[in-house]
PDB file of C-alpha atoms in Angstrom:
ATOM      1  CA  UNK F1057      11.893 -30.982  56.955  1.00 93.00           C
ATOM      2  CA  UNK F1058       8.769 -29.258  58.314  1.00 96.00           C
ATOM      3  CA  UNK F1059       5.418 -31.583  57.804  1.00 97.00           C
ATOM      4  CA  UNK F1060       1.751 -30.686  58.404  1.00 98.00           C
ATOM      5  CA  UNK F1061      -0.743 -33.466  59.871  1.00 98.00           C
ATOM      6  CA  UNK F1062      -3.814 -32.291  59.774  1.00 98.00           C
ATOM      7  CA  UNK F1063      -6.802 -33.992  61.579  1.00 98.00           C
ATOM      8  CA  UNK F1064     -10.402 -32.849  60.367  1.00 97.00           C
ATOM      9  CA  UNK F1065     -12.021 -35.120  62.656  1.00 96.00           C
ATOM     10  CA  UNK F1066     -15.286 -33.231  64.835  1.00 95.00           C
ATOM     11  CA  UNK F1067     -14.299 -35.485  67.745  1.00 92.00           C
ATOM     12  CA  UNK F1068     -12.341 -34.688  70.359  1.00 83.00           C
ATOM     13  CA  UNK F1069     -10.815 -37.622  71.878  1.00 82.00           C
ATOM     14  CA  UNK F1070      -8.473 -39.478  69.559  1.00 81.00           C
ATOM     15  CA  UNK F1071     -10.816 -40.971  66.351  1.00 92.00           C
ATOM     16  CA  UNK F1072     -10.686 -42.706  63.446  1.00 94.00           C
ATOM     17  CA  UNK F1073      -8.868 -39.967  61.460  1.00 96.00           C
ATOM     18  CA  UNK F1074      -6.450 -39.535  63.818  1.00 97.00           C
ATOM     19  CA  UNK F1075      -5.114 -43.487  63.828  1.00 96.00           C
ATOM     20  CA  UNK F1076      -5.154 -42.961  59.688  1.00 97.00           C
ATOM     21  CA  UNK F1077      -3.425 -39.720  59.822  1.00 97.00           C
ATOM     22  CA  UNK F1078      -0.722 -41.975  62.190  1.00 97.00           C
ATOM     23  CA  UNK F1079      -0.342 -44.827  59.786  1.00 97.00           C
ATOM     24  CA  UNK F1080       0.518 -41.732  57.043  1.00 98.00           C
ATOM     25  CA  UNK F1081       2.453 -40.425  59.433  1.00 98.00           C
ATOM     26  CA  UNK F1082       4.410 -43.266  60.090  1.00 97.00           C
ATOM     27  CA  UNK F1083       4.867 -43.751  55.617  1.00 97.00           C
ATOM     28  CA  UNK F1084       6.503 -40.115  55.161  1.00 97.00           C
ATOM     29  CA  UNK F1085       9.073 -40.723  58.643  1.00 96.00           C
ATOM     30  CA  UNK F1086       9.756 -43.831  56.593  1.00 95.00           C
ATOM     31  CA  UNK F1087      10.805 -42.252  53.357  1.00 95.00           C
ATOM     32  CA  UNK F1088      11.816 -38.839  55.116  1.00 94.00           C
ATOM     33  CA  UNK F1089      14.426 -39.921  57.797  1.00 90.00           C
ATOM     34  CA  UNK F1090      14.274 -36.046  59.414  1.00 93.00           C
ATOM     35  CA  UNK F1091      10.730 -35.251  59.126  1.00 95.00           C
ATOM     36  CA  UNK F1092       9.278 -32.863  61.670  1.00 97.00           C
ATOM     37  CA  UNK F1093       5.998 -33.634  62.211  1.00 98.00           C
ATOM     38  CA  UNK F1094       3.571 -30.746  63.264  1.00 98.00           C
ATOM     39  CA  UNK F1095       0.420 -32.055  64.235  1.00 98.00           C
ATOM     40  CA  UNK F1096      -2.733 -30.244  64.071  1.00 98.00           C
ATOM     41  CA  UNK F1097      -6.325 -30.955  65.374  1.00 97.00           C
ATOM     42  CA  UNK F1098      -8.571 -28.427  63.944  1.00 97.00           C
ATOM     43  CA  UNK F1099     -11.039 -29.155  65.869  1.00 96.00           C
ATOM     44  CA  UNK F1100      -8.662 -28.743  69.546  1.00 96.00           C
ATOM     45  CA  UNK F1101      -8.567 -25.402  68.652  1.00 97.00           C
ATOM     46  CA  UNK F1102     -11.160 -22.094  68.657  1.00 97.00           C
ATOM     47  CA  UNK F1103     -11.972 -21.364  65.310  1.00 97.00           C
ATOM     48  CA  UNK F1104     -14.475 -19.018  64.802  1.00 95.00           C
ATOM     49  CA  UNK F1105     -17.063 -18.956  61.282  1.00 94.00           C
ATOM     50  CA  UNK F1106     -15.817 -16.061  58.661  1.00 92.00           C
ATOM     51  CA  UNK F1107     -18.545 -13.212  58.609  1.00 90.00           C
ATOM     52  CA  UNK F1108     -18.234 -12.813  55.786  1.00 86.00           C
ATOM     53  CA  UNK F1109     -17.283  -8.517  55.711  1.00 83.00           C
ATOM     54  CA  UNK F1110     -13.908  -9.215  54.016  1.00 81.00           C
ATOM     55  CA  UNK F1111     -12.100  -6.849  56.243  1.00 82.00           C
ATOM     56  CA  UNK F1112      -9.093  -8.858  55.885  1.00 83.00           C
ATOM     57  CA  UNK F1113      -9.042  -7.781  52.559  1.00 82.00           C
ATOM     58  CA  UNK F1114      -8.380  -3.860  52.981  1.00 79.00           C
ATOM     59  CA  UNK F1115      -4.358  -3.678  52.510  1.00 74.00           C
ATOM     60  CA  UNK F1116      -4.919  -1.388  55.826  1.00 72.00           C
ATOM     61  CA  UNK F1117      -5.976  -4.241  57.637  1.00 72.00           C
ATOM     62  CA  UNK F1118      -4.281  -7.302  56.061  1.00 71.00           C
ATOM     63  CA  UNK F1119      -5.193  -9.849  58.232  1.00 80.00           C
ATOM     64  CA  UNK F1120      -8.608 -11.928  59.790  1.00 85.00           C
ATOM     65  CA  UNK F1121      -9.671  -9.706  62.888  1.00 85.00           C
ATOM     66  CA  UNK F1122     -11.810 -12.070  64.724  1.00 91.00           C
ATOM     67  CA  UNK F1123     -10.255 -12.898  68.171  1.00 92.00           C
ATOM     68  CA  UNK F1124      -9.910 -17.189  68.395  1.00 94.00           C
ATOM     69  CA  UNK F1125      -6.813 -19.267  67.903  1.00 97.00           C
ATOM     70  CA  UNK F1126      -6.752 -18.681  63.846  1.00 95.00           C
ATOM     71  CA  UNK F1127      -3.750 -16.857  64.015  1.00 93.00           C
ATOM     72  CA  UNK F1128      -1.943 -19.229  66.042  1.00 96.00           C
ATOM     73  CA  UNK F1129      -2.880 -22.500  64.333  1.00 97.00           C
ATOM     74  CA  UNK F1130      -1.493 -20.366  61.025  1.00 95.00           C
ATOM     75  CA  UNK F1131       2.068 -20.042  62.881  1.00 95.00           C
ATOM     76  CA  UNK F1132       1.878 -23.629  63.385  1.00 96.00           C
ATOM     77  CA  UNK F1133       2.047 -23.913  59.686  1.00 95.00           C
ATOM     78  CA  UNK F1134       4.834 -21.625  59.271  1.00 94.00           C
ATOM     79  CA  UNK F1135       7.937 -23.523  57.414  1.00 94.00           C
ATOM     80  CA  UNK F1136       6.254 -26.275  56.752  1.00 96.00           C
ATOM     81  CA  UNK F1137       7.096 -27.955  52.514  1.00 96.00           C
ATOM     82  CA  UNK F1138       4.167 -30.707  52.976  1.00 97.00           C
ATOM     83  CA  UNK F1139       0.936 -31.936  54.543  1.00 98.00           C
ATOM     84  CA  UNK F1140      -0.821 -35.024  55.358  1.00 98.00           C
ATOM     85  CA  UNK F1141      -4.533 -34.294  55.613  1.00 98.00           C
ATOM     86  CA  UNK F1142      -7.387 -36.425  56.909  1.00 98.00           C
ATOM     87  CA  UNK F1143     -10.980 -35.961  56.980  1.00 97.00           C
ATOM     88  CA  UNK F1144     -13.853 -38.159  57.658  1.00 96.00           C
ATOM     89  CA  UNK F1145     -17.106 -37.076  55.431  1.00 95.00           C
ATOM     90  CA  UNK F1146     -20.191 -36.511  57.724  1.00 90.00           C
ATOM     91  CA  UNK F1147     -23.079 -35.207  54.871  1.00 84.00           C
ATOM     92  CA  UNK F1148     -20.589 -36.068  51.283  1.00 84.00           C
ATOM     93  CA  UNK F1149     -18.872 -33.229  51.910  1.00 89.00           C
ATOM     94  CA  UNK F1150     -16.203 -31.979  53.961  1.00 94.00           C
ATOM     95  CA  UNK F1151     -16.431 -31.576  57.489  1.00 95.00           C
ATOM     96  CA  UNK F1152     -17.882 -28.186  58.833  1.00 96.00           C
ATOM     97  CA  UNK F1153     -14.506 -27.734  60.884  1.00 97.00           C
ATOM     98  CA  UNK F1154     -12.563 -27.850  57.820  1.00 97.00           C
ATOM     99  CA  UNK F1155     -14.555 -25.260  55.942  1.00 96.00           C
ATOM    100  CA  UNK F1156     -14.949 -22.780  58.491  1.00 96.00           C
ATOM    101  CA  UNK F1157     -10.556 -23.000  58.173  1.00 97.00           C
ATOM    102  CA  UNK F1158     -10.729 -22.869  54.258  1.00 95.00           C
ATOM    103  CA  UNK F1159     -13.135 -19.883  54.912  1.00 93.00           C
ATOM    104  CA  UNK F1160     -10.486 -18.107  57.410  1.00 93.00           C
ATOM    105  CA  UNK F1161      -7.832 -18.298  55.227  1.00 92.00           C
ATOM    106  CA  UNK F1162      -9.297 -16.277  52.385  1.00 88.00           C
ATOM    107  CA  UNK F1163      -8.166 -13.429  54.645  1.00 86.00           C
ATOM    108  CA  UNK F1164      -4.680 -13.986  52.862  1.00 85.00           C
ATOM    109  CA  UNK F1165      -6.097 -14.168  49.578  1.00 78.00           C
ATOM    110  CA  UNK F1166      -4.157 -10.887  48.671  1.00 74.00           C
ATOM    111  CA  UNK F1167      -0.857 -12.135  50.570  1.00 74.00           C
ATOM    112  CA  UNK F1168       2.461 -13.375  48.308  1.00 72.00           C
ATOM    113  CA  UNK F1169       3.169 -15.988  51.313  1.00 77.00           C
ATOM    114  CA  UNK F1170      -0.415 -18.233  52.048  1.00 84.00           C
ATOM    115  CA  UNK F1171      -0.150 -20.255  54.809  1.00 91.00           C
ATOM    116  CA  UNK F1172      -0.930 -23.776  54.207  1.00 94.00           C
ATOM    117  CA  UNK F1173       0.131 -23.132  51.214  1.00 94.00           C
ATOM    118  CA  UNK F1174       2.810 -24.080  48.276  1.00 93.00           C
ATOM    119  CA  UNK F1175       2.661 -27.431  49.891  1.00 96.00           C
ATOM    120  CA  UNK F1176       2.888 -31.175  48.753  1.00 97.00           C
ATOM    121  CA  UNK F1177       0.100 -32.707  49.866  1.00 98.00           C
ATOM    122  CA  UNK F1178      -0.973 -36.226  50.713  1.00 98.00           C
ATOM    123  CA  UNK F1179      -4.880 -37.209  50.981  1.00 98.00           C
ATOM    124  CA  UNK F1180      -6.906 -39.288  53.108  1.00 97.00           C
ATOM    125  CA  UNK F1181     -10.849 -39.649  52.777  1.00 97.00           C
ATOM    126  CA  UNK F1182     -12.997 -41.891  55.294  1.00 95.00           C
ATOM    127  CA  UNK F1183     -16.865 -42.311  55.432  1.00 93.00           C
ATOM    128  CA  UNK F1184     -19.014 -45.103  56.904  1.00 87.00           C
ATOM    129  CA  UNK F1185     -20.723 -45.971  53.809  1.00 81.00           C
ATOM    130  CA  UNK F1186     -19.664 -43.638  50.372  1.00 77.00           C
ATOM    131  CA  UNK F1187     -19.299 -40.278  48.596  1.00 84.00           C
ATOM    132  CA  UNK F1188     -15.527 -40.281  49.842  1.00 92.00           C
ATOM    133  CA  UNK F1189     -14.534 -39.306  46.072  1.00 92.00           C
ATOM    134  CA  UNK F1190     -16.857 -36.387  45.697  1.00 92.00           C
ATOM    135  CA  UNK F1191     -15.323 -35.304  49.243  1.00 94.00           C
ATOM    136  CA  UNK F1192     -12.031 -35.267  47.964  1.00 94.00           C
ATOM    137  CA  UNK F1193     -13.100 -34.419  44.749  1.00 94.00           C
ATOM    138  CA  UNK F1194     -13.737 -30.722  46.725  1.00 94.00           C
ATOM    139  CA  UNK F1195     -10.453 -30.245  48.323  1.00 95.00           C
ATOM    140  CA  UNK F1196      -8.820 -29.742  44.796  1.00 95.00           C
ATOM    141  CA  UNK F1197     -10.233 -26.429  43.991  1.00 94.00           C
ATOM    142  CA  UNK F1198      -8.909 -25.172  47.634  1.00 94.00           C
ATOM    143  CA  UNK F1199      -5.499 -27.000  46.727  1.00 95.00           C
ATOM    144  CA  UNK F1200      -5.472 -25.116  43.626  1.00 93.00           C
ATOM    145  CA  UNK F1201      -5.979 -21.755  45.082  1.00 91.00           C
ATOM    146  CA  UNK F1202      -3.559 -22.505  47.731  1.00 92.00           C
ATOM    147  CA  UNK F1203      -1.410 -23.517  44.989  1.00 92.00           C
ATOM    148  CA  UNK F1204      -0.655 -27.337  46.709  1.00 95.00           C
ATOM    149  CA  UNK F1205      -0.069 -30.234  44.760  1.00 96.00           C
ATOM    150  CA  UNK F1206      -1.488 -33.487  45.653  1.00 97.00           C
ATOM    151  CA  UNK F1207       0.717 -36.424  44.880  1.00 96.00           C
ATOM    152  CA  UNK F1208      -1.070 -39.229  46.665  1.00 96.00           C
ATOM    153  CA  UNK F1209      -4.810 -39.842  47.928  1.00 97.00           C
ATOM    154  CA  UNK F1210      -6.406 -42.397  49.398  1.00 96.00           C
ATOM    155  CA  UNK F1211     -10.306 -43.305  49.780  1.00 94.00           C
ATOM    156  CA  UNK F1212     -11.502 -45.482  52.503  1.00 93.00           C
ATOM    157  CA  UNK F1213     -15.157 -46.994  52.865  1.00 91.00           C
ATOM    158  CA  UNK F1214     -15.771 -48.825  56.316  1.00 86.00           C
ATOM    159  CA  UNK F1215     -18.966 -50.568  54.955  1.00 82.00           C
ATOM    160  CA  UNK F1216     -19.429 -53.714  56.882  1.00 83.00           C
ATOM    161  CA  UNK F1217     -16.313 -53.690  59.019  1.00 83.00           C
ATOM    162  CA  UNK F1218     -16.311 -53.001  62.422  1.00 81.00           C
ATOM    163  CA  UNK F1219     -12.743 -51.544  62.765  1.00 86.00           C
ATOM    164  CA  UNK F1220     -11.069 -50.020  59.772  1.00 87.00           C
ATOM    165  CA  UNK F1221      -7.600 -50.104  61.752  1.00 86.00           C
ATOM    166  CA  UNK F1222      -7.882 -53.926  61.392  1.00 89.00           C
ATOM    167  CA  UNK F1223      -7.944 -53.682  57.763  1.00 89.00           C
ATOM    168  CA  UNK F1224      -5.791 -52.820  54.571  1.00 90.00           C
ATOM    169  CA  UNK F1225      -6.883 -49.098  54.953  1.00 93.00           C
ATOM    170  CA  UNK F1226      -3.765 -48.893  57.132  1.00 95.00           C
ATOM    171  CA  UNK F1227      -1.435 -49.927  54.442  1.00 95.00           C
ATOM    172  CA  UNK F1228      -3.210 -47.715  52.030  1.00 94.00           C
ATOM    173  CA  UNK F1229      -2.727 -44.901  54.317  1.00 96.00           C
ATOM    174  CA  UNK F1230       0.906 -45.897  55.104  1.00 97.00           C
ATOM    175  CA  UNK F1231       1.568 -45.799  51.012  1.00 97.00           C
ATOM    176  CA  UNK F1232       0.070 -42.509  50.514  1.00 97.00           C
ATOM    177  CA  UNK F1233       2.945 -41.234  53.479  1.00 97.00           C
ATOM    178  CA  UNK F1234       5.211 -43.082  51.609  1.00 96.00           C
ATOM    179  CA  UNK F1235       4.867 -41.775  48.422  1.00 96.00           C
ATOM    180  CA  UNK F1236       4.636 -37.960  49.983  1.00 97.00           C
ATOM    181  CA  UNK F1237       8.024 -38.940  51.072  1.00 96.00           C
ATOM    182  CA  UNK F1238       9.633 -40.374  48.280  1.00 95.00           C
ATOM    183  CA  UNK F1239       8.427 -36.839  46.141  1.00 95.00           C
ATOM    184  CA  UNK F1240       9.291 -34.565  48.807  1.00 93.00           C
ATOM    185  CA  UNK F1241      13.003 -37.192  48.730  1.00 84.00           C
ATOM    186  CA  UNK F1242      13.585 -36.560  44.907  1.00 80.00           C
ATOM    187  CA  UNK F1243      15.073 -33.407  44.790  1.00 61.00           C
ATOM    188  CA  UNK F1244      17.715 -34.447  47.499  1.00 64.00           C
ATOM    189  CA  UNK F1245      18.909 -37.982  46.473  1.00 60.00           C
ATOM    190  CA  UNK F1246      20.473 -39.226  43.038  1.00 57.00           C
ATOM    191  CA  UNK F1247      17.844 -41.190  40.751  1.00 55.00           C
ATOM    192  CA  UNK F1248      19.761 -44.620  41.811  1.00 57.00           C
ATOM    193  CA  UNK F1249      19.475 -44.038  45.586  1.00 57.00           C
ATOM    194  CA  UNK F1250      15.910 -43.918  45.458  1.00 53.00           C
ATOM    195  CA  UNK F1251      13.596 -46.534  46.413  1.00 56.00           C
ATOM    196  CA  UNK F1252      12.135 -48.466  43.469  1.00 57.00           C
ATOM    197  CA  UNK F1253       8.735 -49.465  43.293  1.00 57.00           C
ATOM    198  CA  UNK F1254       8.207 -52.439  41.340  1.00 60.00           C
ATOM    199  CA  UNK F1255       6.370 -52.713  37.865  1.00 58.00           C
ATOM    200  CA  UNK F1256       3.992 -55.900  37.747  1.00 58.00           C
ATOM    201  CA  UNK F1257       2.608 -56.797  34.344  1.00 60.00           C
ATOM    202  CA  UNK F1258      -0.545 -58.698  33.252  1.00 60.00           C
ATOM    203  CA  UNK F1259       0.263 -61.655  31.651  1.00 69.00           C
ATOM    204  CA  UNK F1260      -0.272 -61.341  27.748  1.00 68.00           C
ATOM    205  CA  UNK F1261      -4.027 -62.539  26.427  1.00 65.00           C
ATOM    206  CA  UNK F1262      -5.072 -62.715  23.358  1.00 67.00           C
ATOM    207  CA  UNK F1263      -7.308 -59.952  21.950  1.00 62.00           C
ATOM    208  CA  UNK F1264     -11.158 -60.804  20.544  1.00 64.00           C
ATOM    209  CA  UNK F1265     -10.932 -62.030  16.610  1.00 61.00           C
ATOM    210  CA  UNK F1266      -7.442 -63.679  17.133  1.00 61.00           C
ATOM    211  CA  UNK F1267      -7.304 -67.047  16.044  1.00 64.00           C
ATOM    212  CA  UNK F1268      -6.080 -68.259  19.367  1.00 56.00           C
ATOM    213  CA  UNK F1269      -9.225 -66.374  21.343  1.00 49.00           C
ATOM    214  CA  UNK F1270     -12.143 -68.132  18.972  1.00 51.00           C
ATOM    215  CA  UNK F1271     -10.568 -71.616  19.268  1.00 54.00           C
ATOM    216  CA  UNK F1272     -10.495 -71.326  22.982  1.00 50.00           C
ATOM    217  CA  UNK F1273     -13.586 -70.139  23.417  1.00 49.00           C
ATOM    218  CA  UNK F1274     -15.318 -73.894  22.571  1.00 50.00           C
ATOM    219  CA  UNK F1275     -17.256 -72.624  19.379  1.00 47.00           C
TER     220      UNK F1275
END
């Protein structure tokens, strides 16, 4: 089984995103035992800004004719049933390297097969301070028109910590691989082969007005 990881990082030696993306990475092996994992680093890769003339959209033409690596970083997609994506947010958005891609692949707006498309997809957000939820927030409308479904997301804030690797962001990412691998599992195991999360449940209190909450209270 074919799996995207896709690194929005801007830098270019191994970052943040990356060592997130891993710990995802690592869930979805867990839960998939023959996931192939195709790694991609948009920002390894010469990606030019769309210009916008819609070219790509003539049925005579069919496809982006700006000459950079687009093409090939599609065919890297090609197979794949899932992806992991992780992005940093640089201005509460996402990251300019990511929307120059969503950009490039309107040129197969008009195509029955999108790439990156028809995918399950698992989340991760990471910012130094906030607005990781409005970040992710904007990924849906491009996962609608893509026609993904996300099953799992996960929002990380590093705040005051020097090294969110050291932290539970790690198992947060590792769960949102996980359960990306336990949908992706369901079609192909019985119900009573799969793994079962547990259900943990608040211990009962009593609600305001019941006897047993006003004599508590002291009066």
């Amino acid at each position: 089984m074919k799996i995207i990881a896709l690194s929005c990082t801007q830098k270019r030696l191994p970052s943040l995103t990356d060592a997130l993306l891993e710990a995802a990475i690592s869930g979805v092996v867990r839960e998939v035992g023959d996931a192939r994992i195709e790694r991609i680093r948009l920002i390894d890769h010469r990606i030019a800004m769309c210009e916008g003339e819609d070219t790509c959209l003539d049925p005579e033409v069919g496809r982006c004719t700006l000459d950079d690596d687009f093409a090939q970083v599609v065919d890297l997609a090609e197979g794949a049933q899932a992806m992991l994506l992780a992005m940093p947010v640089y201005a509460g958005n996402v990251p300019a390297v990511l929307k120059i891609f969503q950009e490039r692949l309107k040129s197969f707006m008009n195509a029955g097969q999108r790439p990156f498309g028809n995918l399950l997809v698992g989340t991760i957000v990471h910012s130094r301070t906030m607005l990781t939820e409005p970040a992710l927030g904007s990924l849906f409308p491009w996962y609608l028109r893509l026609r993904n479904r996300n099953v799992a997301s996960a929002c990380v804030t590093q705040g005051e910590h020097q090294d969110l690797t050291r932290t539970a962001a790690v198992d947060l990412c590792v769960a949102v691989g996980r359960q990306l691998g336990m949908t992706l599992d369901v079609s192909r195991s019985p119900a009573h082969a799969r793994t079962a999360l547990p259900v943990v449940q608040s211990p009962v209190r009593p609600r305001c007005g019941d006897p047993a909450a006003s004599s508590s209270s002291g009066g």
